[in-house]
Amino acid sequence: MKRIYLSLLIFIFTLAAYAQQSPRLIVRGDDMGYSHSGNLALLKCFKEGFQTSIEVIVPSPWFPEAVQMLKDNPGADIGIHLALTSEWDNVKWRPVSDCPSLCDEDGYFYPMVRANKNYPKRAIMENSWKIEDVEKEFRAQIELALKKLPTITHLSSHMGCTGISEEVRALTKKLSKEYKIPIDPEPVDVSYVSYEGPHKTSEQKIESFLKMLDKLQPGKTYMFVDHPGLNDAELQAIHHIGYEDVAADRQGVTDLFTSARVKAAIKEKKIALIGYRDLK
C-alpha cells in the first residue's frame, strides 16, 4: 500500500512539474536566398525580433549573400531548406547538380511541386522525375551548405518537396542519418501552429499571432513558420499566379516578427523561444 501511495505521489509531482514548464516555441523564417529583400528581412527578424530559426535555400540566387550575412551574425539557428522548385515568375534558379529530370526545358527547376491549374504540366510530380536525380541534388545542396555554413542544425523542406513520394521521404531520412542532421521536426515531438484568425495585413497578423500564443500549453513544444520580406521595389516584382501580393504580405511577417507588442506578450506569458539546436 505504501509503495502504491509513493508511486502516486511521484506521478502527481511529475505532472505538476510538467505543467509548470513554459511552452517552448520555435519561430521559423523561411526562404533565405530567394531575394536581397528577403535576406535583409530575415536578418532583421533575427537581430531585432523574436525569430529563432532561419531556413536557407542553397540553389537560390542570393545564397552567397545569405552565407556572408550569417557569417557576420553568428548565433543564428540555420536550416538547409531543401528545394526542388523555382516558383517565382520573374526570378529563377537552377539546381546545383546535374539532375535533368528535375528541370524544365530552360534548365530551371519547375515552378511547382504538385499539379497547379495556373501552371499546367509545370510541376515536378507531373513530369518524369528520377529518384537518382533527387538524391544527387539533395546531397549537393547539403554538402554546399555544410561547406559554407558548418553550423547547420537541421533540414527542412521547401514547398513540401521532401514529401513527393514515400521513396523521397525515405531518401531524406537516409541523408539525415548519414550527414547527422535532424529533419524538421525531429528528434522530438513538435506541434505546428499557425495564425488564429485573418492574417492578410500586418495588424491582422499580429492579432492572430497573439491569439495563437494564448493556446500554447505548458510543457509542450511548438513551431510557427512564415516568410519575412520587405515591401520594396525588388519584392514587388517577385510573385507567381495566385500569390501576387508577396511584398505586402511578407512585410507584414517582418512587422509581426519585430513587434514590440508581441515580444511583450511572449515575455508576459513566459513562453520560451528556442531554436532547433535546443531540441537535441
Short mmCIF file of C-alpha atoms in Angstrom, two decimals, residues 6-232:
data_model
loop_
_atom_site.label_atom_id
_atom_site.label_comp_id
_atom_site.label_asym_id
_atom_site.label_seq_id
_atom_site.Cartn_x
_atom_site.Cartn_y
_atom_site.Cartn_z
CA LEU A 6 4.56 6.63 -3.08
CA SER A 7 4.16 5.90 -6.81
CA LEU A 8 1.02 8.04 -6.89
CA LEU A 9 2.82 10.93 -5.19
CA ILE A 10 5.69 10.72 -7.66
CA PHE A 11 3.21 10.72 -10.55
CA ILE A 12 1.39 13.76 -9.15
CA PHE A 13 4.61 15.69 -8.58
CA THR A 14 5.82 14.80 -12.08
CA LEU A 15 2.59 16.09 -13.59
CA ALA A 16 2.81 19.28 -11.51
CA ALA A 17 6.41 19.89 -12.59
CA TYR A 18 5.48 19.27 -16.22
CA ALA A 19 2.55 21.68 -16.01
CA GLN A 20 4.83 24.40 -14.66
CA GLN A 21 7.19 24.18 -17.62
CA SER A 22 6.91 27.02 -20.08
CA PRO A 23 5.57 26.39 -23.58
CA ARG A 24 8.50 26.26 -26.00
CA LEU A 25 8.22 27.97 -29.38
CA ILE A 26 10.39 27.86 -32.50
CA VAL A 27 9.71 30.85 -34.74
CA ARG A 28 10.99 29.88 -38.18
CA GLY A 29 11.69 32.28 -41.05
CA ASP A 30 11.83 30.53 -44.41
CA ASP A 31 13.44 31.07 -47.82
CA MET A 32 16.65 32.99 -47.16
CA GLY A 33 18.34 33.45 -50.52
CA TYR A 34 15.28 33.98 -52.73
CA SER A 35 15.88 37.76 -52.82
CA HIS A 36 18.03 40.51 -51.34
CA SER A 37 14.89 41.91 -49.70
CA GLY A 38 14.17 38.56 -48.11
CA ASN A 39 17.73 38.29 -46.79
CA LEU A 40 17.54 41.73 -45.20
CA ALA A 41 14.16 40.97 -43.62
CA LEU A 42 15.20 37.58 -42.25
CA LEU A 43 18.31 39.07 -40.69
CA LYS A 44 16.28 41.95 -39.23
CA CYS A 45 13.82 39.49 -37.67
CA PHE A 46 16.69 37.54 -36.14
CA LYS A 47 18.57 40.57 -34.78
CA GLU A 48 15.67 42.81 -33.75
CA GLY A 49 12.76 40.41 -33.38
CA PHE A 50 11.87 37.04 -31.94
CA GLN A 51 12.58 34.81 -34.95
CA THR A 52 14.71 31.90 -33.77
CA SER A 53 15.47 29.89 -36.92
CA ILE A 54 16.45 30.77 -40.50
CA GLU A 55 15.97 28.39 -43.44
CA VAL A 56 18.39 28.83 -46.36
CA ILE A 57 17.65 27.79 -49.97
CA VAL A 58 21.04 26.66 -51.27
CA PRO A 59 20.43 26.91 -55.06
CA SER A 60 18.75 30.33 -54.76
CA PRO A 61 20.28 33.40 -56.46
CA TRP A 62 21.05 35.29 -53.25
CA PHE A 63 22.57 32.33 -51.38
CA PRO A 64 26.12 33.80 -51.47
CA GLU A 65 24.88 36.97 -49.77
CA ALA A 66 22.93 34.89 -47.26
CA VAL A 67 26.10 32.99 -46.38
CA GLN A 68 28.06 36.18 -45.75
CA MET A 69 25.25 37.73 -43.71
CA LEU A 70 25.01 34.66 -41.49
CA LYS A 71 28.77 34.51 -41.04
CA ASP A 72 28.73 38.16 -39.99
CA ASN A 73 25.95 37.44 -37.49
CA PRO A 74 26.91 34.24 -35.67
CA GLY A 75 24.45 32.57 -33.37
CA ALA A 76 21.62 32.11 -35.82
CA ASP A 77 19.94 28.70 -35.85
CA ILE A 78 20.27 27.72 -39.54
CA GLY A 79 18.45 25.06 -41.53
CA ILE A 80 19.02 23.72 -45.04
CA HIS A 81 15.71 24.36 -46.80
CA LEU A 82 15.90 21.53 -49.33
CA ALA A 83 14.38 22.82 -52.57
CA LEU A 84 13.36 21.33 -55.91
CA THR A 85 11.30 24.25 -57.23
CA SER A 86 11.81 27.75 -58.58
CA GLU A 87 8.31 29.14 -58.16
CA TRP A 88 8.55 32.86 -58.95
CA ASP A 89 7.79 34.19 -62.45
CA ASN A 90 10.47 36.90 -62.66
CA VAL A 91 13.39 35.26 -60.85
CA LYS A 92 14.56 31.68 -61.35
CA TRP A 93 17.21 29.32 -60.04
CA ARG A 94 18.78 26.11 -61.25
CA PRO A 95 19.94 23.02 -59.39
CA VAL A 96 23.48 22.81 -58.02
CA SER A 97 23.95 19.33 -59.51
CA ASP A 98 23.39 17.67 -62.87
CA CYS A 99 19.80 16.43 -62.48
CA PRO A 100 17.97 16.83 -65.82
CA SER A 101 14.76 15.08 -64.76
CA LEU A 102 14.09 17.86 -62.23
CA CYS A 103 14.46 20.70 -64.74
CA ASP A 104 12.32 22.38 -67.37
CA GLU A 105 13.37 22.99 -70.96
CA ASP A 106 15.42 26.04 -69.88
CA GLY A 107 17.32 24.19 -67.16
CA TYR A 108 15.46 25.78 -64.24
CA PHE A 109 13.62 23.88 -61.54
CA TYR A 110 9.90 23.50 -62.27
CA PRO A 111 7.82 26.20 -60.52
CA MET A 112 5.54 23.81 -58.63
CA VAL A 113 5.79 20.56 -56.69
CA ARG A 114 2.20 19.40 -57.25
CA ALA A 115 -0.21 20.00 -60.12
CA ASN A 116 -1.36 23.62 -60.30
CA LYS A 117 -4.05 24.81 -62.73
CA ASN A 118 -2.15 28.08 -63.25
CA TYR A 119 0.98 26.19 -64.34
CA PRO A 120 -0.21 23.15 -66.31
CA LYS A 121 2.40 20.39 -66.63
CA ARG A 122 4.88 22.63 -64.78
CA ALA A 123 5.06 20.61 -61.56
CA ILE A 124 7.69 18.05 -60.57
CA MET A 125 5.03 15.43 -59.92
CA GLU A 126 3.58 15.88 -63.42
CA ASN A 127 6.92 15.09 -65.01
CA SER A 128 9.24 12.09 -65.14
CA TRP A 129 11.50 12.86 -62.21
CA LYS A 130 14.05 10.27 -61.11
CA ILE A 131 14.94 9.37 -57.55
CA GLU A 132 18.62 9.27 -58.56
CA ASP A 133 18.43 12.93 -59.53
CA VAL A 134 16.65 13.87 -56.31
CA GLU A 135 19.37 12.17 -54.28
CA LYS A 136 22.12 13.80 -56.31
CA GLU A 137 20.58 17.26 -55.84
CA PHE A 138 19.81 16.87 -52.14
CA ARG A 139 23.36 15.69 -51.49
CA ALA A 140 24.79 18.62 -53.44
CA GLN A 141 22.67 21.12 -51.50
CA ILE A 142 23.58 19.60 -48.14
CA GLU A 143 27.30 19.45 -48.91
CA LEU A 144 27.46 23.01 -50.26
CA ALA A 145 25.55 24.30 -47.22
CA LEU A 146 27.88 22.47 -44.81
CA LYS A 147 30.90 23.78 -46.68
CA LYS A 148 29.71 27.39 -46.41
CA LEU A 149 27.77 27.22 -43.11
CA PRO A 150 29.16 24.40 -40.95
CA THR A 151 26.88 25.35 -38.02
CA ILE A 152 23.78 24.00 -39.82
CA THR A 153 21.44 22.40 -37.26
CA HIS A 154 18.66 20.77 -39.31
CA LEU A 155 16.99 20.02 -42.63
CA SER A 156 13.60 21.32 -43.73
CA SER A 157 11.51 21.16 -46.89
CA HIS A 158 10.69 23.96 -49.34
CA MET A 159 7.12 23.66 -50.63
CA GLY A 160 6.93 20.13 -49.25
CA CYS A 161 9.36 18.74 -51.82
CA THR A 162 10.65 16.02 -49.50
CA GLY A 163 7.17 14.50 -49.41
CA ILE A 164 6.53 13.92 -53.11
CA SER A 165 6.68 10.14 -52.59
CA GLU A 166 7.46 7.53 -49.97
CA GLU A 167 10.72 6.94 -51.80
CA VAL A 168 11.75 10.58 -51.37
CA ARG A 169 10.70 10.57 -47.70
CA ALA A 170 12.88 7.51 -47.12
CA LEU A 171 15.76 9.15 -49.01
CA THR A 172 15.54 12.29 -46.87
CA LYS A 173 15.64 10.20 -43.70
CA LYS A 174 18.64 8.30 -45.03
CA LEU A 175 20.52 11.52 -45.79
CA SER A 176 19.59 12.95 -42.40
CA LYS A 177 21.10 9.93 -40.71
CA GLU A 178 24.17 9.88 -42.96
CA TYR A 179 25.01 13.57 -42.50
CA LYS A 180 23.88 13.53 -38.86
CA ILE A 181 21.49 16.45 -39.40
CA PRO A 182 17.97 16.10 -37.92
CA ILE A 183 14.96 16.54 -40.19
CA ASP A 184 12.32 19.07 -39.18
CA PRO A 185 10.66 18.48 -36.72
CA GLU A 186 12.74 15.56 -35.39
CA PRO A 187 14.09 14.48 -32.91
CA VAL A 188 11.24 15.38 -30.53
CA ASP A 189 7.50 15.88 -30.76
CA VAL A 190 6.81 19.36 -32.14
CA SER A 191 3.35 20.71 -32.94
CA TYR A 192 2.92 23.15 -35.79
CA VAL A 193 0.85 26.23 -35.02
CA SER A 194 -0.45 28.99 -37.27
CA TYR A 195 -2.44 32.20 -37.15
CA GLU A 196 -5.69 32.09 -35.18
CA GLY A 197 -7.78 34.29 -37.43
CA PRO A 198 -7.30 36.50 -40.52
CA HIS A 199 -3.71 37.39 -41.42
CA LYS A 200 -3.71 39.49 -44.56
CA THR A 201 -2.46 42.77 -43.06
CA SER A 202 0.28 43.45 -40.52
CA GLU A 203 -2.32 44.28 -37.87
CA GLN A 204 -4.27 41.09 -38.56
CA LYS A 205 -1.10 39.01 -38.39
CA ILE A 206 -0.21 40.48 -35.01
CA GLU A 207 -3.71 39.97 -33.57
CA SER A 208 -3.97 36.41 -34.87
CA PHE A 209 -0.49 35.54 -33.63
CA LEU A 210 -1.36 36.84 -30.16
CA LYS A 211 -4.48 34.65 -30.16
CA MET A 212 -2.33 31.70 -31.12
CA LEU A 213 0.00 32.37 -28.17
CA ASP A 214 -3.00 32.10 -25.83
CA LYS A 215 -3.48 28.47 -26.91
CA LEU A 216 0.06 27.25 -26.21
CA GLN A 217 0.13 24.71 -23.40
CA PRO A 218 2.80 24.40 -20.69
CA GLY A 219 5.37 21.69 -21.24
CA LYS A 220 4.76 21.42 -24.99
CA THR A 221 6.94 22.43 -27.95
CA TYR A 222 5.53 24.32 -30.92
CA MET A 223 6.68 25.68 -34.26
CA PHE A 224 5.43 28.71 -36.18
CA VAL A 225 6.56 29.20 -39.78
CA ASP A 226 6.31 32.21 -42.09
CA HIS A 227 8.30 34.19 -44.65
CA PRO A 228 9.67 37.66 -43.83
CA GLY A 229 10.27 40.25 -46.55
CA LEU A 230 10.27 43.97 -47.26
CA ASN A 231 7.69 45.86 -49.27
CA ASP A 232 10.20 47.36 -51.69
#
